[in-house]
C-alpha cells in the first residue's frame, strides 16, 4: 500500500514542477499588470500542439520543442500585448475578463478547426520506459519534464533577479506609477511580461504533450490550475509559484488516491478557498495583500 | 455643557513609526474646534481613528459617553458622526444630487424626502445649479463643497471636516463658513482640520495643536497664535502676528 | 404617474398593427408545421462525431452509411441527415430538436447513454420515434418514453450473459478470486458498474470485488487509478471504459508492470476497436470482453462484411458498425411496412417489427412493451494477435480462449 | 408614464403576441434567450449595481435545477413550491460565499476567483454525489398523458415560452423596482467607492449580502426552469465553468449597470451562439462556433466596452432614469459601464447648458423643485 502513496507523492511532485512552470508564467503576467489572463491555459495547449506537431514531423522527443515553444509563444504574447493588450491594462477588470475569455475562445476555436477535437497522444516507445529506483518506478517522461521545468524556472528567476530588464519588470510589478516616474517604458515592459508569461506556458505545454493526449478543450483546466497555484503560492513571488505548483500537484495526487481519482481537483479548490479567505497574500507572497 | 467627544491616551503606531502618541482631549457639545499642526503631525490619522476607518493601537475614544473606537464607519454615521475625506472621494458614477442623496438616505429611506433635503443642502453650499452634473465633472473646489454637502446630508451631531476650505476661493470659503456657523447654531458640534488660518481665527472657538503626533497646546485661537511652542513648531523662531 | 403620452386606448390601433407585423414575421416558418404526407423518409442520425467519443461514433456512422447504400440498392431510399453532439450528453436534446425541425420524422441515436436519454426527451415531446442503435443504460427504457425502440442490450443483460460466459472459461490454473473494477464515471459507466456489483457476487463466479475505482470521462492521466488497482492486488482487472481510457489503462499497467490473471471488460467498449489494437500493438492481446457482436456464420453478415472490407479496407467491422447497420435495417423495414413517412404510422410499424434475417448475434429483432429488443446474443471475445475473435459460447467460438494473460514483459 | 415604461410595455406585449405566428422551434429558441436574460438580470444586480464580480453563477443555476427536478421527480413536490425552495437554496449558498468573502474583505479579482472556486467545488461534489445521479445524470420521467402544465409546470414549447416570459418580466420589474429604490442608490454608492459609501452611513456588508442573495436566488429559479424544460441534468452542463462564462457575456455585451442591457445582451448573444454552432455543424468544421463567438466577443469589448444598450438607448432617447456614467477606473478596481446620465452625454460635456440657466429637465419626473 505504501508504494501507492509514495508513487502518488512522486508523481505529484513531478507534475507539480510542470504546473509551477505554468503558474510562473501567470505570476509574471498577473504580478506585473494585475491582468487576469484567462487564456493562459490556451497558451499551454499551443505549446502542447507544438510538441505534438514536432514529434509527428520529425519524431524528436517533445523536450526538443522547448526552444520553439519559448520563441513562438513569446512572439505571440509580446505581439498581442503591444497590439491589443496594452490598451486594456488600465481598464476595469470585468472588461479585461471578457477580452481574455474571447482570446481563449479564439485560440481553442483555431485549435479545434486546425487539429480537430480528437485527442492526439504521443505513442512513442519512450512513453513506456521507466526508471526503477529502490523498488519504485518513476516514469521517465515525467521526470524529464519536471527537471526541464525546474531549469526553466531557475533561469527565469535568475534573469529577473540579475538582469536590468528583469529589475525593471520587478519595479513595474511593485509600483507601476513609480516605475513610470523613473522612465521605465511600461508598454515595452508589459509586452515583455506577457511574452515571458506566454513562453513559460508554451514550454510547459511542450513538456506535457507526451504525458497527456493533446486536445483543444483541455485548456480551461490549466487556466484554473494556474490561478490556484499563483494565489496559493503568493502573488509575484517565484518561489511561491514553485511551492504552490508542487503543493497542488501533490494535493491532486492524494485526493485521487484518498477519495476518487475523478475528484482530484476538489482539494485544490478547497485550498484556494482557504487561502483566499484566510491568507490573502498567499503562503510566500509577503507584499500587498489580496486586493486590500 | 457636557463633552460630546473624548479622546483618552489615543495612540497609533505603524510598525515602529508612532503617528499619534498618547493624545487626549475633549470636544464641547455645540462648539467649533479646529485641529491644526504642520504636515505629518497626525491630524488626519486622529481623524481616521475617530471616524472608525483606523483602529487605534492604544487608548480609547468616547462619543456621548459611549466607547466608539473600532466601531465600523457606517455605524458611527448612524450614531451621528459625519466626516469628509482630505483627498475628496466623490462617487464617480453618480450625479451630484445622487451623491448627496446617499448621505440623506442615512436618515430616511423615502427617496422624495432625501432628494429635497439634498437639493436644499446643495443650494446652501452653492452647488444648486450643478445638481444634475456628474460628480466626476466637477472642479476640485466644487468637489470640496460636495464633500461638505454629503457630510451634512447625513444629519450629523458631530461634523468632522478635513481641510474643506483648501482650494476654495475667498467667496466660496465665506459661504461655507456661514453654513458652518448656521449648522452650529442648530446644535451641531464641528471638528475641523484646517490650514487656512483666516478660517481658523474666524470661526473656531477652540484650537488643538498637534505636532509629531503629540498634543502640544489647546485653547482659544488668540491664545494659540501667541503660544511659544506652537510658533516654534510651525515657524521655528520668528513670531507671527494676526 | 401623470402620463404625458396619449392614453392607452387610442394606442391600441398602433399595438395591433405592430402585432400583425410580428405574426407575419413568425409565419415564415409556418409551412414546416405541415408534415409532408408521402415522399422519401427523412431520417435523423445522432452520433458523437467529435470529441472523446469520436472513434466509435465514426465507426457507427460508417456502418449506417453502408446500410443506407445497400437498402437503396433494394429500392428503399432513405434521406439521412447526420448530427454531431460533440460527445457532450447535454447537447443530445438540442441536436434532436434541430433534426425534428429540419423535417426528420424518425431519429436514430445516440451511442452515449446520456445523450440518448436527452434526445429521447425531445422525441417524446415532439412524438417522433427514436431507434436506439447503441446505448446500454437501463434508464433509456425505464423513464416511460413511448417513442423509444432500443436494438441494443441494457447493461444488466450484457453483464448477466458475461457471467455465464466467464463461468464457462473457469478451469484449474485460472480461478481468479478477487477483482478490481475500473469504470468511467458517466451514465454508461455507472449503469454497467452498478450491474457488475449487483450480479458478480451473487452469481457463483467465486469472485469478490475488492475495489471500485471511478475516473473522470475526460481523464487524461490514469496512472493513479492503475496504481490503486495494483495496490488492491486483485487477480482480475475489470475495466468499463471508452476506447481512449482503455488505451491509457493498459499503457499504465504496462508501465507499472501490473500483471493480473486476466483483464476482462464486462460490456466495455474499447478493446475490440481498431484505435485500441493499433495503439497498443502486442499489449492489446489476451484482453477479454463480453459485448453484443455480429454472427459471422450468417449469409447476410458475410455479404455485409464483404461490402465493408471493400468500402473501408483500413476499418474493422465490429459492434459499432454492426448496430449502426442494423438500425437502418429496422427503420427501412418499418418504412416499407408503414408505406408512409408520418411519425405516427412509423411508430405503429416499429411496434410490430419482426426481423429474422439480421447480422448481429441473437434471435429475431422484436420490441417489447417498453421498446426493448430482448433477443440480442452476447458472446465472449478475446483479442488474439491484435484482432477480436469470439471465444465463447462453445458453439459460436472461432478460437480457443488463451488464459491466463501473458505477462507484459514476456510479450513477443 | 415615462418613455421607459412605454418602451418596456410595447416590448413585452410584442413578445406576448409572438407565439400566434411562430413555430415551436422559434419559441424554444426564444425560451433559451429568456433564461439567459433572466440570469443576466440576476448577475447584473450583483455586478452592475453592487460592483461584485461573480464568475461562478453556474453554481446557483445548477443547484436550482437539481432542487426543482429532484423535488418534483422523487418527492412529488410541485415545482410551484420547488421554485421557492430553489430560490432559498440559491440565496443561501450565495449568502455563504458573500459572507465569507466580504467578512474577510476579499475584493475585486480575488472575489471573482473565490466564486470560481466554490462553483468548481460544487460541480465536483455533484459529479460524485450518487443522490443526484452524479455524472450519470438525473432524468425527469416523460410527461404522462394526464399531465396538467399549470400544476407540473412542464408542457410544450408554447407553455415554456409563456412561463419564461412571465418569470422574466417579473424579474425585470423586480430589478427596476429595487435599483430605483434606496437600496439601488446605496448599491451604486458601494459599487463606486465602498469606503466613501460606508462613511456616509451605507451598511455595505449587509447590502452586498442582499445583492448576492437576490442574485443567487433568481439564478436558481432560472436553473429550475432550465431543468424542467431540458428534462435531463448533468453536473458539467448545469454547473460547468463554460456556463458561468456564458452567463457574464450577455450582460456585458448588452451593457452592465443598466436595466435593459442584460436582456438586449441575451437577444444578441444566445442566437449568435446558436447560429455559429449551426454554421459549424453545416460546414462540418468542429470548433468554428468557438472561433466566431470568441472573435465577436473581443470585437464588442474593444469597440463598445459600455455594451450595446447605452449606445442604442441614446439613439432612441430612452436613456434610463438611473444616472450612471460609462466605465472609469473606480477606486476598488472594479468600475462599471453604465448608460448615459439624464442630461450630459457620455463624454462629460454638459449638453447646451450655460451657467445660471435653470437645468432643462430632459424628461421623466425628476424633482419638481426649481433651483434659483
CSV table of N, CA and C in Angstrom, one decimal, chain A residues 1 3-4 11 19 117-119 121-123 127-128 130 132 137 139 141-142 210-213 215 218 221-222 253 256-262 264, chain C residues 49-52 54-55 58 88 185 212-216 218 220-221 223-225 227-228 230-231 244 247-248 251-252 254-257 279-280 283:
chain,number,residue,atom,x,y,z
A,1,UNK,N,0.8,-1.2,0.0
A,1,UNK,CA,0.0,0.0,0.0
A,1,UNK,C,0.9,1.3,0.0
A,3,UNK,N,3.6,1.7,-1.4
A,3,UNK,CA,4.1,2.0,-2.8
A,3,UNK,C,3.1,2.9,-3.5
A,4,UNK,N,1.8,2.7,-3.2
A,4,UNK,CA,0.8,3.6,-3.8
A,4,UNK,C,1.0,5.0,-3.4
A,11,UNK,N,4.7,11.2,-8.2
A,11,UNK,CA,4.0,11.7,-9.4
A,11,UNK,C,3.5,13.2,-9.1
A,19,UNK,N,3.4,22.1,-13.4
A,19,UNK,CA,2.4,23.1,-13.0
A,19,UNK,C,3.0,24.4,-12.6
A,117,UNK,N,-11.1,18.0,-32.9
A,117,UNK,CA,-11.3,17.9,-31.5
A,117,UNK,C,-10.7,16.6,-30.9
A,118,UNK,N,-10.3,15.7,-31.7
A,118,UNK,CA,-9.9,14.4,-31.1
A,118,UNK,C,-8.6,14.5,-30.4
A,119,UNK,N,-8.5,13.7,-29.3
A,119,UNK,CA,-7.2,13.7,-28.5
A,119,UNK,C,-6.1,13.1,-29.4
A,121,UNK,N,-2.5,11.7,-28.9
A,121,UNK,CA,-1.4,11.3,-27.9
A,121,UNK,C,-0.1,11.0,-28.6
A,122,UNK,N,1.0,11.1,-27.9
A,122,UNK,CA,2.3,10.7,-28.4
A,122,UNK,C,2.6,9.3,-28.0
A,123,UNK,N,2.4,8.4,-28.9
A,123,UNK,CA,2.6,7.0,-28.5
A,123,UNK,C,4.0,6.5,-29.1
A,127,UNK,N,7.5,6.4,-24.4
A,127,UNK,CA,6.5,6.7,-23.3
A,127,UNK,C,6.3,5.5,-22.4
A,128,UNK,N,7.0,4.4,-22.7
A,128,UNK,CA,6.8,3.2,-21.9
A,128,UNK,C,7.9,3.1,-20.9
A,130,UNK,N,10.7,3.4,-18.0
A,130,UNK,CA,10.5,3.7,-16.6
A,130,UNK,C,11.9,3.6,-15.8
A,132,UNK,N,13.8,2.5,-12.5
A,132,UNK,CA,13.5,1.7,-11.3
A,132,UNK,C,14.5,2.2,-10.2
A,137,UNK,N,9.0,2.8,-9.2
A,137,UNK,CA,9.2,3.0,-10.7
A,137,UNK,C,8.8,4.5,-10.9
A,139,UNK,N,8.3,7.3,-13.8
A,139,UNK,CA,8.0,7.5,-15.2
A,139,UNK,C,9.1,8.4,-15.8
A,141,UNK,N,9.4,10.0,-18.8
A,141,UNK,CA,9.0,11.3,-19.4
A,141,UNK,C,8.6,12.3,-18.3
A,142,UNK,N,8.0,11.8,-17.3
A,142,UNK,CA,7.5,12.8,-16.2
A,142,UNK,C,8.8,13.4,-15.6
A,210,UNK,N,3.8,14.7,-24.1
A,210,UNK,CA,3.8,13.3,-24.0
A,210,UNK,C,3.0,12.7,-22.9
A,211,UNK,N,2.7,13.5,-21.9
A,211,UNK,CA,2.0,12.9,-20.7
A,211,UNK,C,0.5,12.9,-20.9
A,212,UNK,N,0.0,13.9,-21.5
A,212,UNK,CA,-1.4,14.0,-21.7
A,212,UNK,C,-1.7,14.0,-23.2
A,213,UNK,N,-2.9,13.3,-23.6
A,213,UNK,CA,-3.3,13.4,-25.0
A,213,UNK,C,-3.7,14.9,-25.3
A,215,UNK,N,-5.7,17.9,-26.6
A,215,UNK,CA,-6.9,18.2,-27.3
A,215,UNK,C,-7.3,19.6,-26.9
A,218,UNK,N,-8.7,21.0,-23.3
A,218,UNK,CA,-8.0,20.8,-22.0
A,218,UNK,C,-7.8,22.1,-21.3
A,221,UNK,N,-8.9,23.8,-17.8
A,221,UNK,CA,-8.4,23.2,-16.6
A,221,UNK,C,-7.1,23.8,-16.2
A,222,UNK,N,-6.2,24.0,-17.2
A,222,UNK,CA,-4.9,24.6,-16.9
A,222,UNK,C,-5.0,26.0,-16.5
A,253,UNK,N,-2.7,14.5,-6.4
A,253,UNK,CA,-2.4,13.1,-6.4
A,253,UNK,C,-3.0,12.4,-5.2
A,256,UNK,N,-6.7,12.0,-5.4
A,256,UNK,CA,-7.1,10.9,-6.3
A,256,UNK,C,-7.0,9.6,-5.6
A,257,UNK,N,-6.0,9.5,-4.7
A,257,UNK,CA,-5.8,8.2,-4.0
A,257,UNK,C,-6.9,8.1,-2.9
A,258,UNK,N,-7.0,9.2,-2.2
A,258,UNK,CA,-7.8,9.1,-1.0
A,258,UNK,C,-9.3,9.0,-1.3
A,259,UNK,N,-9.8,10.0,-2.2
A,259,UNK,CA,-11.2,10.0,-2.5
A,259,UNK,C,-11.4,9.2,-3.7
A,260,UNK,N,-11.5,9.9,-4.8
A,260,UNK,CA,-11.8,9.3,-6.1
A,260,UNK,C,-10.9,9.9,-7.1
A,261,UNK,N,-10.3,9.2,-7.9
A,261,UNK,CA,-9.4,9.9,-8.9
A,261,UNK,C,-10.1,11.0,-9.7
A,262,UNK,N,-11.4,10.8,-9.9
A,262,UNK,CA,-12.0,11.9,-10.7
A,262,UNK,C,-12.3,13.1,-9.8
A,264,UNK,N,-10.0,14.7,-8.1
A,264,UNK,CA,-8.7,15.1,-7.5
A,264,UNK,C,-8.6,16.7,-7.4
C,49,UNK,N,-19.7,12.6,-33.3
C,49,UNK,CA,-18.7,12.6,-34.4
C,49,UNK,C,-17.5,13.4,-34.1
C,50,UNK,N,-17.5,14.0,-32.9
C,50,UNK,CA,-16.2,14.7,-32.5
C,50,UNK,C,-16.1,14.6,-31.0
C,51,UNK,N,-15.0,15.0,-30.4
C,51,UNK,CA,-14.8,14.9,-29.0
C,51,UNK,C,-14.3,13.5,-28.6
C,52,UNK,N,-14.3,13.2,-27.3
C,52,UNK,CA,-13.7,11.9,-26.8
C,52,UNK,C,-14.3,10.7,-27.4
C,54,UNK,N,-15.4,10.2,-30.5
C,54,UNK,CA,-15.5,10.3,-32.0
C,54,UNK,C,-15.1,9.0,-32.7
C,55,UNK,N,-14.1,8.2,-32.1
C,55,UNK,CA,-13.8,6.9,-32.7
C,55,UNK,C,-15.0,6.0,-32.9
C,58,UNK,N,-17.7,7.5,-35.3
C,58,UNK,CA,-17.4,7.5,-36.7
C,58,UNK,C,-17.6,6.0,-37.2
C,88,UNK,N,-20.9,15.5,-26.0
C,88,UNK,CA,-21.4,16.2,-24.7
C,88,UNK,C,-22.9,15.7,-24.6
C,185,UNK,N,-16.7,7.4,-15.2
C,185,UNK,CA,-17.7,8.0,-14.3
C,185,UNK,C,-18.8,8.7,-15.1
C,212,UNK,N,-13.8,-0.6,-6.3
C,212,UNK,CA,-14.5,0.0,-7.4
C,212,UNK,C,-13.8,1.4,-7.6
C,213,UNK,N,-13.1,1.6,-8.7
C,213,UNK,CA,-12.4,2.9,-8.9
C,213,UNK,C,-13.1,3.6,-10.1
C,214,UNK,N,-13.6,4.8,-9.8
C,214,UNK,CA,-14.2,5.5,-11.0
C,214,UNK,C,-13.3,6.6,-11.4
C,215,UNK,N,-13.3,7.0,-12.7
C,215,UNK,CA,-12.4,8.0,-13.2
C,215,UNK,C,-13.2,8.9,-14.1
C,216,UNK,N,-12.7,10.2,-14.2
C,216,UNK,CA,-13.4,11.2,-15.0
C,216,UNK,C,-13.4,10.8,-16.5
C,218,UNK,N,-13.3,12.7,-18.9
C,218,UNK,CA,-12.3,13.5,-19.6
C,218,UNK,C,-10.9,13.2,-19.1
C,220,UNK,N,-7.1,12.4,-18.4
C,220,UNK,CA,-6.1,12.3,-19.4
C,220,UNK,C,-4.9,11.6,-18.9
C,221,UNK,N,-5.0,11.2,-17.6
C,221,UNK,CA,-3.8,10.5,-17.0
C,221,UNK,C,-4.3,9.6,-15.9
C,223,UNK,N,-2.6,7.2,-14.2
C,223,UNK,CA,-1.6,6.5,-13.5
C,223,UNK,C,-2.0,6.2,-12.1
C,224,UNK,N,-2.7,7.2,-11.4
C,224,UNK,CA,-3.0,7.0,-10.0
C,224,UNK,C,-4.1,5.9,-10.0
C,225,UNK,N,-5.0,5.9,-10.9
C,225,UNK,CA,-6.1,4.9,-10.9
C,225,UNK,C,-5.5,3.5,-11.0
C,227,UNK,N,-2.5,2.6,-10.3
C,227,UNK,CA,-1.7,2.3,-9.1
C,227,UNK,C,-2.6,1.8,-8.0
C,228,UNK,N,-3.7,2.4,-7.9
C,228,UNK,CA,-4.7,2.0,-6.8
C,228,UNK,C,-5.1,0.6,-7.1
C,230,UNK,N,-3.5,-1.7,-8.8
C,230,UNK,CA,-2.4,-2.6,-8.5
C,230,UNK,C,-2.3,-2.9,-7.0
C,231,UNK,N,-2.5,-1.8,-6.3
C,231,UNK,CA,-2.3,-1.9,-4.8
C,231,UNK,C,-3.3,-2.8,-4.2
C,244,UNK,N,-10.5,5.5,-25.5
C,244,UNK,CA,-9.3,6.3,-25.1
C,244,UNK,C,-8.8,5.9,-23.7
C,247,UNK,N,-7.0,2.5,-23.7
C,247,UNK,CA,-5.6,2.7,-24.1
C,247,UNK,C,-4.7,3.2,-22.9
C,248,UNK,N,-5.2,4.2,-22.2
C,248,UNK,CA,-4.5,4.8,-21.1
C,248,UNK,C,-4.3,3.8,-20.0
C,251,UNK,N,-1.8,1.1,-21.0
C,251,UNK,CA,-0.4,1.7,-21.1
C,251,UNK,C,0.2,1.8,-19.7
C,252,UNK,N,-0.7,2.2,-18.7
C,252,UNK,CA,-0.2,2.4,-17.4
C,252,UNK,C,0.1,1.0,-16.7
C,254,UNK,N,1.2,-1.5,-18.2
C,254,UNK,CA,2.5,-2.0,-18.7
C,254,UNK,C,3.6,-1.2,-18.0
C,255,UNK,N,3.4,0.1,-17.9
C,255,UNK,CA,4.5,0.9,-17.2
C,255,UNK,C,4.7,0.4,-15.8
C,256,UNK,N,3.5,0.1,-15.1
C,256,UNK,CA,3.7,-0.2,-13.7
C,256,UNK,C,3.9,-1.7,-13.5
C,257,UNK,N,4.0,-2.4,-14.7
C,257,UNK,CA,4.2,-3.9,-14.7
C,257,UNK,C,3.2,-4.6,-13.8
C,279,UNK,N,-3.1,1.2,-31.4
C,279,UNK,CA,-2.2,2.0,-30.4
C,279,UNK,C,-1.5,1.0,-29.5
C,280,UNK,N,-2.1,-0.1,-29.1
C,280,UNK,CA,-1.4,-1.0,-28.1
C,280,UNK,C,-0.5,-2.0,-28.8
C,283,UNK,N,0.5,-5.3,-26.8
C,283,UNK,CA,-0.1,-5.2,-25.4
C,283,UNK,C,-1.6,-5.4,-25.5
